[in-house]
Every structure is written in C-alpha cells, then in structure tokens.
Coordinates of C-alpha atoms in Angstrom, one line a residue:
Chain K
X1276 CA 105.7 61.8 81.8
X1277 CA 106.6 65.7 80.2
X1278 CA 108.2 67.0 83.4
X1279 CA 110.1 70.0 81.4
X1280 CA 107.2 71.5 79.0
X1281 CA 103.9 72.8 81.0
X1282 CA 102.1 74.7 79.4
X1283 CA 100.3 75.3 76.1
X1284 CA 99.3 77.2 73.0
X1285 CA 95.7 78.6 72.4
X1286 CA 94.1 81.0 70.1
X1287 CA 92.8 84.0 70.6
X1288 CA 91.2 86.9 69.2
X1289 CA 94.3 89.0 68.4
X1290 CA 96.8 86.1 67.8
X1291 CA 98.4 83.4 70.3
X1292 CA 98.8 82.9 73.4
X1293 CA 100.8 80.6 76.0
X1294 CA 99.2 79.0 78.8
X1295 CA 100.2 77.3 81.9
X1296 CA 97.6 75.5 84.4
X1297 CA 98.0 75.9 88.7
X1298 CA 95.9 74.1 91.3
X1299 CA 94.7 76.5 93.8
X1300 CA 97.0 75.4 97.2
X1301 CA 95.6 76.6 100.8
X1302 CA 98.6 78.8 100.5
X1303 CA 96.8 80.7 97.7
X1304 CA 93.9 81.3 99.7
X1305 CA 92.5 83.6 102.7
X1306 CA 89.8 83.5 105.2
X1307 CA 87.1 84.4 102.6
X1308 CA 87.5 81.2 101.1
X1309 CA 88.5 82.8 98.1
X1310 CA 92.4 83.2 96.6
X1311 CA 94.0 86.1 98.2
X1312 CA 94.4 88.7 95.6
X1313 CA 98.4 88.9 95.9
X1314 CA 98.3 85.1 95.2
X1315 CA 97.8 85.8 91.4
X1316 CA 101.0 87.6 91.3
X1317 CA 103.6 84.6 91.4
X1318 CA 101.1 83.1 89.0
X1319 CA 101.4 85.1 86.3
X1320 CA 105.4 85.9 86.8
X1321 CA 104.9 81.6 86.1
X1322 CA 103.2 82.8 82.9
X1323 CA 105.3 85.1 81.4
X1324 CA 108.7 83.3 82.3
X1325 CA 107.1 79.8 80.8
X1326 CA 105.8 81.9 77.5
X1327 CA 109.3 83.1 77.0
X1328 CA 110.8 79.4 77.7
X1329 CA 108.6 77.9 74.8
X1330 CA 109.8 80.4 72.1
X1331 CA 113.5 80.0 73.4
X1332 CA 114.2 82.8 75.9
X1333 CA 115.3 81.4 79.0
X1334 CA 115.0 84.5 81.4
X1335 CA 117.9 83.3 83.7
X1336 CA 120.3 83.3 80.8
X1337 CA 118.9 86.6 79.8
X1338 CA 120.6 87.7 83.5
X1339 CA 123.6 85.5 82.7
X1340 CA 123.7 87.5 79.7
X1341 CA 123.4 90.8 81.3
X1342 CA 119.6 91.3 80.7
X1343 CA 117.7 92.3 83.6
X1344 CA 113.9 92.7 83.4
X1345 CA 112.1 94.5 86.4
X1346 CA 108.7 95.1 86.9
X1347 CA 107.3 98.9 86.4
X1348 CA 103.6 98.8 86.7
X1349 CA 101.0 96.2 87.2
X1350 CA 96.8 96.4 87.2
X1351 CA 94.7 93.4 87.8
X1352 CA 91.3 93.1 87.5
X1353 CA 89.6 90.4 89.6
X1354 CA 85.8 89.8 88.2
X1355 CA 85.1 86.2 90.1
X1356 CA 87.1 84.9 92.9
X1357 CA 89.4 81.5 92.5
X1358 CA 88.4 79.1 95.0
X1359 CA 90.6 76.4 96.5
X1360 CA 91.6 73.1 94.3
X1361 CA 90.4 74.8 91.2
X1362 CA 93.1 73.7 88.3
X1363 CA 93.5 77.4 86.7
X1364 CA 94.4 78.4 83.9
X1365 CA 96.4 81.4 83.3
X1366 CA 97.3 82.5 79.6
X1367 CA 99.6 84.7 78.6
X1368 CA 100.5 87.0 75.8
X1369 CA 102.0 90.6 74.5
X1370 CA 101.2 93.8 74.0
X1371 CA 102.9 95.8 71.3
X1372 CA 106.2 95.1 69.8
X1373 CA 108.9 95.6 72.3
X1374 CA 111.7 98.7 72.5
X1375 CA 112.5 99.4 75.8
X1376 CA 109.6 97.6 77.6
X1377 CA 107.7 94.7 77.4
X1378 CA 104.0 94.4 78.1
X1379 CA 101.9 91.4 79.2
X1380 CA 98.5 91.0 79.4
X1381 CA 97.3 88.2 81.1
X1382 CA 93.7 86.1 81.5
X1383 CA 92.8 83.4 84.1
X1384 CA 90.3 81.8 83.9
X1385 CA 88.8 78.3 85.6
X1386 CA 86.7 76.4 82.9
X1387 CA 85.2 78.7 80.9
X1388 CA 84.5 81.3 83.1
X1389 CA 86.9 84.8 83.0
X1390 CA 88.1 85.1 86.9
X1391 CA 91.0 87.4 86.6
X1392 CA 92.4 89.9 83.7
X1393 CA 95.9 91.7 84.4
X1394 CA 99.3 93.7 83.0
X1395 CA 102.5 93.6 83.7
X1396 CA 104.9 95.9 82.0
X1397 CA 108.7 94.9 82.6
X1398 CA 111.4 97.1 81.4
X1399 CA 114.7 95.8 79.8
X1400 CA 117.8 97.0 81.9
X1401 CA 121.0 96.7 81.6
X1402 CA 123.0 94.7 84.3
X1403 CA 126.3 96.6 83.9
X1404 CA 125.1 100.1 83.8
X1405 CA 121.5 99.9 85.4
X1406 CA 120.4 102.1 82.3
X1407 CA 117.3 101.3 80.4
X1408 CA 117.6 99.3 77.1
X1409 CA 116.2 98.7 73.9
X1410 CA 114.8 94.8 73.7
X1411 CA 117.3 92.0 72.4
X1412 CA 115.9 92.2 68.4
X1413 CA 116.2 88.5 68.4
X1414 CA 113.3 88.5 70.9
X1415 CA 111.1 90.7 69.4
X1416 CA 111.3 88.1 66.2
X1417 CA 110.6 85.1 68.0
X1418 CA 107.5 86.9 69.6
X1419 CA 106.5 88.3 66.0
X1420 CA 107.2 84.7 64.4
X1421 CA 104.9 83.0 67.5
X1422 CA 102.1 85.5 66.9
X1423 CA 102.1 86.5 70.2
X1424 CA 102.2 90.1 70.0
X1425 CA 98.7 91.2 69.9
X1426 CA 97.5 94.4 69.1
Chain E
X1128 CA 105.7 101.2 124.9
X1129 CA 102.5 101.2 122.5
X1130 CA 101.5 98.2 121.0
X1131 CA 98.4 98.3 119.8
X1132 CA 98.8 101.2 118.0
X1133 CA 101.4 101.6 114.6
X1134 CA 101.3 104.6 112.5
X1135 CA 100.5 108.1 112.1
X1136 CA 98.7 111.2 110.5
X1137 CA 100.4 112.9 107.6
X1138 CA 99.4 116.6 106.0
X1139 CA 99.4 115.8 101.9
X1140 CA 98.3 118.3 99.4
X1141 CA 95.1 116.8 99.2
X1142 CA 94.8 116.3 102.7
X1143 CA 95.5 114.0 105.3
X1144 CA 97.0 110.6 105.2
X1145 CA 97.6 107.8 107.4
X1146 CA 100.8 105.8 107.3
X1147 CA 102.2 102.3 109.2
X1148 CA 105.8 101.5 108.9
X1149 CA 107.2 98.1 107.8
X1150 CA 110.9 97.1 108.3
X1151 CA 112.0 95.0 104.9
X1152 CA 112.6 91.4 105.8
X1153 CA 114.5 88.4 103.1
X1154 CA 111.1 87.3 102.6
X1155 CA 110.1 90.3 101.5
X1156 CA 113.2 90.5 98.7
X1157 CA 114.1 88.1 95.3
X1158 CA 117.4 87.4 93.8
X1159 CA 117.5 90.7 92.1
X1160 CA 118.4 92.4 95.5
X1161 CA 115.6 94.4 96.2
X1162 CA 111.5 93.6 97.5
X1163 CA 109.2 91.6 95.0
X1164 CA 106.7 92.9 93.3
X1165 CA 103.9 90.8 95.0
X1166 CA 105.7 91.6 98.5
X1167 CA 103.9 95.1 98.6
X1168 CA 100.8 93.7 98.4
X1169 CA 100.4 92.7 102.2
X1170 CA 101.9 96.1 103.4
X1171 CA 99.3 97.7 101.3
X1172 CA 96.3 95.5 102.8
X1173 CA 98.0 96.2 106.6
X1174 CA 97.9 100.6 105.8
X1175 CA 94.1 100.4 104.8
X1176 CA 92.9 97.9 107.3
X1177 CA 95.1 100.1 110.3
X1178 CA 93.5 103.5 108.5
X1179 CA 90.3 102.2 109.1
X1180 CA 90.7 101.0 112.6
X1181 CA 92.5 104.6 113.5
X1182 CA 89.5 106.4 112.4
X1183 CA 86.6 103.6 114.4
X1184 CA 86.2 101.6 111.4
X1185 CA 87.7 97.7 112.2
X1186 CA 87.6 95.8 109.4
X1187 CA 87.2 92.2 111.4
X1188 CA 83.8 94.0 113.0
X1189 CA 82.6 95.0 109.7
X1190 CA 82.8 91.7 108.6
X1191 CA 81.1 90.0 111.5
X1192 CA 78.0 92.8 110.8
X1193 CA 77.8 91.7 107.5
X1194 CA 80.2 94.0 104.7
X1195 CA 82.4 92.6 103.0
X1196 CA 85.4 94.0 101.4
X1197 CA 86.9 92.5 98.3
X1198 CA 89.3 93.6 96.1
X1199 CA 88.3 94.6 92.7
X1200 CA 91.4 95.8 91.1
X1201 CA 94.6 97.5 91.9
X1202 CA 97.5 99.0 90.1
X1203 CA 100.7 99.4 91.5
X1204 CA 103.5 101.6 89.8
X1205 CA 107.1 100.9 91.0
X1206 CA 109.7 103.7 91.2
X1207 CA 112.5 102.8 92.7
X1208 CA 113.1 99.4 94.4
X1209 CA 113.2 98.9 98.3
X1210 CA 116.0 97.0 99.7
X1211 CA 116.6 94.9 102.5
X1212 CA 116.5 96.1 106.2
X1213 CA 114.9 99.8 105.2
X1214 CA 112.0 101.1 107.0
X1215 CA 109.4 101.5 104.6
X1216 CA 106.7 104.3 105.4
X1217 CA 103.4 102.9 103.4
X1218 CA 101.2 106.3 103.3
X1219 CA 97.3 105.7 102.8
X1220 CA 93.9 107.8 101.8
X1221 CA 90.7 107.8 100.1
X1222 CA 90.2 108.4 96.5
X1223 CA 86.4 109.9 96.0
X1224 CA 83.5 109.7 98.0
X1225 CA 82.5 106.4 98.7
X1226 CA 79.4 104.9 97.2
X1227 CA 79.7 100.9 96.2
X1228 CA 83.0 101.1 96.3
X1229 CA 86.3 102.2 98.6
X1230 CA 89.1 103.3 95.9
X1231 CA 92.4 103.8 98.4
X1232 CA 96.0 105.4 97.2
X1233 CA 98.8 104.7 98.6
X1234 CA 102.8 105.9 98.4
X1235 CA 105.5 103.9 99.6
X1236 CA 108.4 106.1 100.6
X1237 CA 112.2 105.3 101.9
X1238 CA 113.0 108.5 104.0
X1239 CA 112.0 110.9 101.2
X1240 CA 112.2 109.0 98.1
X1241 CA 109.1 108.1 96.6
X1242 CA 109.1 104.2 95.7
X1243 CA 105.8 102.9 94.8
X1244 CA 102.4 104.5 94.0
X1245 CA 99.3 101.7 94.1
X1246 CA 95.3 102.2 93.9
X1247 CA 93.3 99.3 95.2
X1248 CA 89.7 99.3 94.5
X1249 CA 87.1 97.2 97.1
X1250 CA 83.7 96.9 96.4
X1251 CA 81.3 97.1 99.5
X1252 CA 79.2 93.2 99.3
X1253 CA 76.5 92.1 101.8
X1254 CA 77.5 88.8 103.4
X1255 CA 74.7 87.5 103.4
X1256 CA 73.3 87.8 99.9
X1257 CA 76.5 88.2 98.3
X1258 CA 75.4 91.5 96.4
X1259 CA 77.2 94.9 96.3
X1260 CA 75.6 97.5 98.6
X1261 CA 76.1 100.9 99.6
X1262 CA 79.6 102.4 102.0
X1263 CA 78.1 102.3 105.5
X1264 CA 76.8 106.1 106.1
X1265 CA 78.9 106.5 109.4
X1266 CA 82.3 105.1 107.6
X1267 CA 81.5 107.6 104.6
X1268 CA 81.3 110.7 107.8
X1269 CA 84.2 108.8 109.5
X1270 CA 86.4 109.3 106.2
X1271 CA 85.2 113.1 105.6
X1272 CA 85.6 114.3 109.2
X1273 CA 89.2 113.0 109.1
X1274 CA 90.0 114.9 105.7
X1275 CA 91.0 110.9 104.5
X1276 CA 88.9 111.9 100.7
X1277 CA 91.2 113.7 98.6
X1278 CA 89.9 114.4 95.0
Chain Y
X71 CA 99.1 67.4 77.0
X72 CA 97.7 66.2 80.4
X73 CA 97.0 69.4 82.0
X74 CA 95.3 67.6 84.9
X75 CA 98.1 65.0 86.1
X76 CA 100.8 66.4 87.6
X77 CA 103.4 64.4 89.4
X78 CA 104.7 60.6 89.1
X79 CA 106.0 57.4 91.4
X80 CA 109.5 56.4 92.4
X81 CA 110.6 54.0 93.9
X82 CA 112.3 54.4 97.1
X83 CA 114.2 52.3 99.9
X84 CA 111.5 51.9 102.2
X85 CA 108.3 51.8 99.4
X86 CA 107.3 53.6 96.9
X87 CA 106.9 57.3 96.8
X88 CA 104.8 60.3 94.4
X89 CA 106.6 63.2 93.8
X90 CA 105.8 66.7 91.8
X91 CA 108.0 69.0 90.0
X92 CA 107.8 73.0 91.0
X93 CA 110.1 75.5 88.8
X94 CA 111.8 77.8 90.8
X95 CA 110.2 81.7 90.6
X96 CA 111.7 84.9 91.6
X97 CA 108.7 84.9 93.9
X98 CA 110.2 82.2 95.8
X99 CA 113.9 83.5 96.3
X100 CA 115.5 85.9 98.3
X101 CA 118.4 88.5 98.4
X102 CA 121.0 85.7 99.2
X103 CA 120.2 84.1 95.9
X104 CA 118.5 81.3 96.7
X105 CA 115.1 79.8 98.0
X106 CA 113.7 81.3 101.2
X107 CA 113.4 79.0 103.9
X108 CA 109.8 79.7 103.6
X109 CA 109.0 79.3 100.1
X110 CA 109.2 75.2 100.5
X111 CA 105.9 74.9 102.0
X112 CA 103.4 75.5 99.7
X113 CA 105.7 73.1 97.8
X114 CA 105.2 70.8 100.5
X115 CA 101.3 71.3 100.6
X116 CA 100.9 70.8 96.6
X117 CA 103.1 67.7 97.2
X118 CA 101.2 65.4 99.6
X119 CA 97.6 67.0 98.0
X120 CA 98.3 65.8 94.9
X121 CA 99.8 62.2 96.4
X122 CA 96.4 61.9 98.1
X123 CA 94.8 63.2 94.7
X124 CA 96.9 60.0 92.9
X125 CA 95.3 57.6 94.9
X126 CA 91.9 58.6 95.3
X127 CA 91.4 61.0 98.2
X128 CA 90.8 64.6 97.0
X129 CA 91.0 67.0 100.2
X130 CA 88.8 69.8 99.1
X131 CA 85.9 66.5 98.6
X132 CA 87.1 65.5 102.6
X133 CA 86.4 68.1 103.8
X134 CA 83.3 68.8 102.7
X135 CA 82.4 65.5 104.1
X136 CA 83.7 67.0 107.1
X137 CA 87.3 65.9 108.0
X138 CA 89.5 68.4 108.2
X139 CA 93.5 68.1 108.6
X140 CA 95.4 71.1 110.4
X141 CA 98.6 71.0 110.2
X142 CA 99.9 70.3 113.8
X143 CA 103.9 70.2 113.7
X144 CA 106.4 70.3 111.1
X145 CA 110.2 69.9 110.3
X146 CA 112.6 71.0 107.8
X147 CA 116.2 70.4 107.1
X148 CA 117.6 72.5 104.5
X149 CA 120.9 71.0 103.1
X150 CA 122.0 72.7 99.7
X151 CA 120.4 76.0 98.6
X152 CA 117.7 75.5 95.6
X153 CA 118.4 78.7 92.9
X154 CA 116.5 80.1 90.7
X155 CA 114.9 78.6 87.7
X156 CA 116.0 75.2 88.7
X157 CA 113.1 72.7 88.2
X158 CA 112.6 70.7 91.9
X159 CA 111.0 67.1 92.9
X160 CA 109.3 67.1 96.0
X161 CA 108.8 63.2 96.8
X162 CA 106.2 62.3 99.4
X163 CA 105.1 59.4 101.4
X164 CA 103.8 58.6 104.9
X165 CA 105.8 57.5 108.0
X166 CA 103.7 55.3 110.1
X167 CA 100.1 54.2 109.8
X168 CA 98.0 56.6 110.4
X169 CA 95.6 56.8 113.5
X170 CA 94.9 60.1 114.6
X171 CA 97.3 62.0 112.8
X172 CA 98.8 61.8 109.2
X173 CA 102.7 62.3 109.1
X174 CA 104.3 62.9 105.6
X175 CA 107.9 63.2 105.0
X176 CA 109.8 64.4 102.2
X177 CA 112.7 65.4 100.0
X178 CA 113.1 67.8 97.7
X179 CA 115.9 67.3 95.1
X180 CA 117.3 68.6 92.2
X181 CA 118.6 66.6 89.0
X182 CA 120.3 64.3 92.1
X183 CA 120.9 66.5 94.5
X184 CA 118.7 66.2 97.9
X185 CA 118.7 69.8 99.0
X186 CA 115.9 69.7 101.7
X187 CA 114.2 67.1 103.9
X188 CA 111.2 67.5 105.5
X189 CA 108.0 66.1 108.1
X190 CA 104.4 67.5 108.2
X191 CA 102.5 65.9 111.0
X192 CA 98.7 67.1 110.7
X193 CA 95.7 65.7 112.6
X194 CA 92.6 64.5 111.7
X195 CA 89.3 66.7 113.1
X196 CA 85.8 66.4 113.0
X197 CA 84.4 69.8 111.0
X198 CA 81.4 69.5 113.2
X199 CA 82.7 68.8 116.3
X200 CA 86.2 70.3 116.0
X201 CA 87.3 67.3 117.9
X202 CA 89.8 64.9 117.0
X203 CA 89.0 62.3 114.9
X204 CA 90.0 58.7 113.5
X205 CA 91.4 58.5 109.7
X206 CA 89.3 57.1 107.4
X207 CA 89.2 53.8 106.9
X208 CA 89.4 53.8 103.2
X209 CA 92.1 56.2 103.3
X210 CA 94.7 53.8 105.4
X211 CA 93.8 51.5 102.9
X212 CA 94.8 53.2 99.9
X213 CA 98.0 54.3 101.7
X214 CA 98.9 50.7 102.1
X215 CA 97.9 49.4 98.8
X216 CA 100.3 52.0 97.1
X217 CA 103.1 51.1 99.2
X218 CA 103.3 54.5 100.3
X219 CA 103.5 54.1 104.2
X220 CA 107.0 53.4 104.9
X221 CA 108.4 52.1 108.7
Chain N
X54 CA 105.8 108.0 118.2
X55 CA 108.6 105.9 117.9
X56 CA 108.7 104.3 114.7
X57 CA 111.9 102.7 114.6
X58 CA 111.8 100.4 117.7
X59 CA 109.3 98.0 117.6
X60 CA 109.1 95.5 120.3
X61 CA 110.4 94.9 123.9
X62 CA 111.8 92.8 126.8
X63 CA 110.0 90.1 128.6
X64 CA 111.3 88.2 131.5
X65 CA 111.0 84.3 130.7
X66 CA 111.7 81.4 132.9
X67 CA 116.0 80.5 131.4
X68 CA 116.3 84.4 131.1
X69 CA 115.1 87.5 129.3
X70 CA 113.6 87.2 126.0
X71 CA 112.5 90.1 123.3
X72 CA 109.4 90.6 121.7
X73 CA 107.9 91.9 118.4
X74 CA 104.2 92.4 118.0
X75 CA 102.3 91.5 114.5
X76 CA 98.5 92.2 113.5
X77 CA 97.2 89.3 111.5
X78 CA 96.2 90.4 107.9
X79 CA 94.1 88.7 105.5
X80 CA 97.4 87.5 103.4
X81 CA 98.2 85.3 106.1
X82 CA 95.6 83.4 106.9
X83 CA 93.7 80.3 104.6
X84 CA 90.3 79.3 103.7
X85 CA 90.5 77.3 107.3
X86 CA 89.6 81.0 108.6
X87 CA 93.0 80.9 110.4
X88 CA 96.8 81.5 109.8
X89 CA 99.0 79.4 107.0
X90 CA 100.9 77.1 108.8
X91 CA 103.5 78.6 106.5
X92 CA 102.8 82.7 107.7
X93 CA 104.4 82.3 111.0
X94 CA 107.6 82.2 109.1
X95 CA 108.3 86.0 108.1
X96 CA 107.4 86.5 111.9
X97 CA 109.7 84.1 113.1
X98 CA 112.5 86.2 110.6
X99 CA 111.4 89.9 111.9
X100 CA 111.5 88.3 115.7
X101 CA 115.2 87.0 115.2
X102 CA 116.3 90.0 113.2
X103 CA 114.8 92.9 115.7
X104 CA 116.2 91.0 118.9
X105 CA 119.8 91.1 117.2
X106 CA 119.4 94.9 116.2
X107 CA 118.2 95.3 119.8
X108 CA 121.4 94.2 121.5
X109 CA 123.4 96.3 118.8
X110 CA 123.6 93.4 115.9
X111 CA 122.1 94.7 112.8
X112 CA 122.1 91.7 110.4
X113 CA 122.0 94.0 106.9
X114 CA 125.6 94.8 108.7
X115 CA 126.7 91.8 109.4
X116 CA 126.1 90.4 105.7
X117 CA 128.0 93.7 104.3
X118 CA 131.4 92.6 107.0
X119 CA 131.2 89.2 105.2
X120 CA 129.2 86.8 107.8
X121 CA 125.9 85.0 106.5
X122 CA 123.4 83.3 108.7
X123 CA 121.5 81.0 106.6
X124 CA 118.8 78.5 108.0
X125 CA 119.9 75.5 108.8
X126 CA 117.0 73.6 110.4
X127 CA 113.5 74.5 111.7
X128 CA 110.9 72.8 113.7
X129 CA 107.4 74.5 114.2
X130 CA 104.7 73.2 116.8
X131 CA 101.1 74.6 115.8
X132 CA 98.8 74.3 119.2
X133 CA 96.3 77.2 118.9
X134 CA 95.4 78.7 115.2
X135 CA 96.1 82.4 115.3
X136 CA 93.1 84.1 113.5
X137 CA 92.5 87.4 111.6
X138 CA 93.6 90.7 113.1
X139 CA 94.5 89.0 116.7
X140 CA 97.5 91.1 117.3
X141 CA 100.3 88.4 118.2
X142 CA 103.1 88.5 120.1
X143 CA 106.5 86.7 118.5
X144 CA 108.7 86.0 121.7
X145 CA 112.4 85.2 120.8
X146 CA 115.5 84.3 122.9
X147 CA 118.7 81.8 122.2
X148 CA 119.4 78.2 122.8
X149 CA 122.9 77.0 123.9
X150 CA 125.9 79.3 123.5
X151 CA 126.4 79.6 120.1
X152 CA 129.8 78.2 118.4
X153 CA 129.4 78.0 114.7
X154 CA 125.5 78.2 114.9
X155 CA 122.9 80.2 116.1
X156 CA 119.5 78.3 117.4
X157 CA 116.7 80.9 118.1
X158 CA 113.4 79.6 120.2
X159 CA 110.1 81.3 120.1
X160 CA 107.0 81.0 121.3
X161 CA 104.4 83.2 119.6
X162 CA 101.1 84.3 121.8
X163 CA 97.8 86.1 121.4
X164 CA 96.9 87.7 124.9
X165 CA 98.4 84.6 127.3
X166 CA 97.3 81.5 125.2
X167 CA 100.3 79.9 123.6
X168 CA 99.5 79.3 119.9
X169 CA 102.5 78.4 118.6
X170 CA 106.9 77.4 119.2
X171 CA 109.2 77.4 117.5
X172 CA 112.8 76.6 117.5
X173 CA 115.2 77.7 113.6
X174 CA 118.9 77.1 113.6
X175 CA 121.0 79.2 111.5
X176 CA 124.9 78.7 110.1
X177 CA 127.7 81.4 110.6
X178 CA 128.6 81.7 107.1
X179 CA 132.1 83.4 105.5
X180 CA 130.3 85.2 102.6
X181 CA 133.4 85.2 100.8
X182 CA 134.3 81.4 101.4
X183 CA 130.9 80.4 101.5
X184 CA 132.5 78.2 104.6
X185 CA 131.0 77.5 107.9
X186 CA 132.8 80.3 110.6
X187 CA 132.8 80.8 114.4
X188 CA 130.3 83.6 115.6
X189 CA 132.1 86.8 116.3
X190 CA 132.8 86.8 119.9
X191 CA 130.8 90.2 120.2
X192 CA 127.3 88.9 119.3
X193 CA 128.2 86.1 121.6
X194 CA 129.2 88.5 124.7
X195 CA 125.5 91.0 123.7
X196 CA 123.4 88.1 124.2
X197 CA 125.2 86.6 127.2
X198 CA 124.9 90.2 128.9
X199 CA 121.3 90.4 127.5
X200 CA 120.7 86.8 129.4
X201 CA 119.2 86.1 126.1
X202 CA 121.0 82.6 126.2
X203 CA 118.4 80.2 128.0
X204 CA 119.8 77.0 128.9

C-alpha cells in the first residue's frame, strides 16, 4: 500500500490541478449535521502543503531553509454543505505566477457536485529578518513546468 | 461576579459595535508562534452569536422557531499575528440592512493594534423547508435601534 | 490510486491490528512545537471508523439503523512529542469482547517510535430509545474473525 | 466590566477549587447535536491556565523563566453531553502535592448536573534541558495557601 503519496493530478479548465481526498470525521462536523465551516480550513492547508510535496517543495524544509509562509487573507464560499462520512475531495491549484505571494484557489467537491470554492493567499517571509520576500525562482519553475498556475 | 454576561458596547465611526474578549490558549497557536489561521474562526462565531443575544436575539431560540443560520462565505484578512496568552478583543456589527441575508464585520484588536479584519455572510433558511426566507422583522428593528448597521 | 482505502493490518503481540496514516498539519501543532494534546483525537476517531469500515461495519450506515456509540471515557498517554510534517500510524484494535460498550486502544507511532497510547471506551445506545443497548451480533463476529479483539 | 478576570472560587469537598465559565458554540459540538468528546479539551487548558494566573502563576511567564508544563497523561469521563449554548462551568483544583508533576482534576457542570471529569497530568520541564525539574517551590506554597491541593 502507497502510504507516502495521497493525492492526485486532474485537469482543469485553466491547467492542473492537485488533489487530495478526506473522509468527513464527527470532528468535522456540528449540530446541523453538516461540516462546520472552520473545518475546511485544515483541509485545504492539507491541499496546498500536498500540492507543493508532489512537485518537490517540502514546506518544512522551506522553514529549515529560512522560508516562512503565513497566511494573509482567505474567502471561502460554501454553496452545499459536507455531510458526515462523505470521502471529499479537495483540489488545489495557483493563481498567478508568484513574487512575493502565493495564491491558491481551491475546489471541494463530493462526487460531482461543487460544495465549497476558496483562496488562500500566503506571503513569502523571511525567517531571519521577518521582511517580505520575493518567491524562491526555483518554485515558480516547478509550478510553471506542472501547469499549475492558472490564469 | 457576572457570568452570564461577556462583552461590551463600542462607539465606531459607523456606529456602535459589540465586542467579547478571548484569552489565547496553545490550542489556539501552531508551530509558527502565533494563533492559526482557522483558530479565529470560533471566536468569530462566539462575537455574533453574544451580539445577538445582547440585543434579544438568541440564536439557540431562533433555531428551535425555525431560522436557520448558515454560513455562506467569509473572508478573513490577517494583519498582524496574535500570540499566546494575549487578550483578544473580537469587535462585531452589521454590514447592510438585512434581507435574506445577515453580512457581519468584525476586527480583532490586541490593546490598540488592529490584527484581523473578517466578513462572514449567513443566509436566513426556514427549517422546515430548507429554503432561504426573509431576516425576521423584529431582529431587522432589533439591529437598527441599537445603531449595530453601519453602511 | 485507491482513493477510497485508507489504512492497512499489522500484526501485533496480542492479534492483529488496522492502522491509518495522518500527516502532521500546522493545524494540529502548537507554540511548543509539537502536537497539541488535543489534536490526537480526531486521529483517534478516523482510526477505529475506518477499522470498522475494513471489516464491514460503516458507522454513518449504524446509525441510521439506529445504534449509536457516544463516546463514554477515554485515555491518553503521551510519550514522545509528534512534530510537524511527520507522517503518523495510528494502530487500532479492541480490548475485550464487546457487550455493552466498545473499548478500542491504540498507538500512535512514528517510523518506530510509539509516541502516544491511548483507550476510547464508547457505549452502545438505542437512537430511539436513548437507552443502552447490546452490540450487534454481526459486529462481535467480525471483530473476532479479524483477530482484532485482543485479551 | 471586568474583562480581564474571568472566573471564581468555589468551595469543594478536599478544598477550594476555581472556576471558568464557557458558552457552548456551534464549533464544538457534532452532528450528535452535542459537544465533541474532543472540545472539552481547550476548556480543560483555559481552566488550568486561569487558576494558575489566579494565584499569581501566569504560565506565558513561566515558559519565558525556562519551565515547560507539557501533558503527560489525561483521562476524561463523559456522563452527561453538554449541548449548544449551555453555558458550562469548568471547575479545576490539584491532586497530590506536586514534586516534578502537576495533576489537575476537573469536573465541568451546566447548572448542578455533572456532565463531565476530568483529571490531565503535566511534566515540569527545563526548557533549556528539555529535562524533567522540580516545581518551583512558589507555585507549590500558592496552591497550598489557596487549599487548592485536594487530597
């Protein structure tokens, strides 16, 4: 059994994109038998991280490395609500080629049906200084050469 | 002491706002030393749902009469990080007049620094056939005669 | 891929045993660099729903047929910190045949490592009645014929 | 209104105990329509951590002199399910004199039903050894004169 590698590729409209699958867990969910709407939040940090694993960017050796990327804005739409035990899937890619931010846009969806659409725009950091910085060009190419900048 | 009651009236330029206080706890923070992302989530659910219950309006009532209050979207912007142990103030009003849908704004502050802005959009449903409907008429007076709507 | 199966057996002193693996998000950690105490229960939950899953018993499908299974005590010993990024394998099996109540233990390890143990005692209750209730037959059964009730 | 204190003292049977209050929200409860076994956590954490500042013990402090508390072990009994917006009342003292660990016992009620105790152990940890430590003799002398050591 793959225990390292979830996740997959699938096509869309403006190029590729990564996906990665969760079962909905009572934890997810709240009293209106639906998932909380925080609970997508750790779902798509899941997304991103995985996307940026499969193309060979390991985000905790970015740290190591002095790369820091914090969230600085977010908007989620929520069209139908995720119910419990539902195996979701949540895909994942960019928007615009990175400089000193880097944009996600993220769908997930259960079958065929569109539940949730969101972005989450992380800017690159410096660990030394706490300064903004531009994005590692190596990562911007590996993005580019994975068509998964869409535009 | 009081118990029951957490939070108070503040003037803004648009009016008035409501805030609650929430002390930052670990579960709260991540490995980057300061509060998730997700973690504001809840303490932007617990300023609305106390808005509404200072001004007559308790959510867990509503619900048992029949309106339902989901989330439709939300965007969060995020400033400067909280840390560990600070007293958060989590300041709330009322975007618009309410007609099938409640949009709230909120500002999280650390004494006078300004750490997070959010909207959250709910959509007024009828329990019962599961449609939208329209703000309750008394909630929409409730809201006006408190100076919550700014525009 | 397999998108759907998520998880595997292992052997272990006392029978066998089905783990699943969870990657380590920033959602799960906390200031002091490593997982929050908390963050190993939805873990837990995902682990012993998808050993059930393995063998037959889907929970969301039990209780619809109207057996539910609160949670009723719990346990944890936490022995070595789990970090971030670090890919974990929460093995699950049952102590004890069940009756009444249905007691999983577990241990969560990395690469070797056992870094937490843990017990989750829940009971079985009639939906209708909200009573206490017997396990199902067919469920002991499948418990034993996986060699996943250890004593 | 006092913002800053939150919580009080209650006289218990093995001594004096302190007390925060929480309102249920909607991100802690599940589709069971009642609080995640796993919620009662974070209230378990504010409890321990506003009974320390209380008696003059503020933990951010302690962590920035160079003494960690990690959890060490935790056992949770769930009799009652806490449901939404109940206002609860998280009820904390100390077990045993504490030497190199600290165990904390709760009992958390909604008007005088018990719903739920809970006992969580943590380690006095050198932060700069990472090596178990003594408690400083002060913390141990607060609680004693707080009779918040039941024995």
């Amino acid at each position: 059994m793959e225990t390292e590698r979830q996740g997959n590729w699938v096509q869309q409209e403006g190029g590729k994109a990564f996906f990665i699958n969760h079962r909905v867990r009572y934890s997810d969910t709240d009293k209106m038998d639906m998932v909380y709407h925080g609970s997508y939040i750790p779902m798509l940090e899941a997304a991103r991280v995985d996307t940026l694993r499969e193309i060979g960017w390991v985000y905790s050796e970015m740290e190591k490395e002095g790369v820091l990327l914090p969230v600085v804005d977010m908007s989620i739409k929520y069209f139908i609500p995720a119910r419990y035990d539902q195996m979701l899937r949540i895909e994942c890619h960019v928007l615009d080629r990175p400089t000193a931010r880097l944009k996600f846009s993220f769908r997930i969806l259960h079958n065929e049906s569109l539940l949730v659409k969101a972005e989450v725009c992380l800017a690159f950091v410096d660990a030394e200084t706490g300064r903004p910085r531009r994005a590692p060009e190596g990562l911007v190419a590996s993005l580019e050469k994975h068509s998964l900048i869409h535009s």
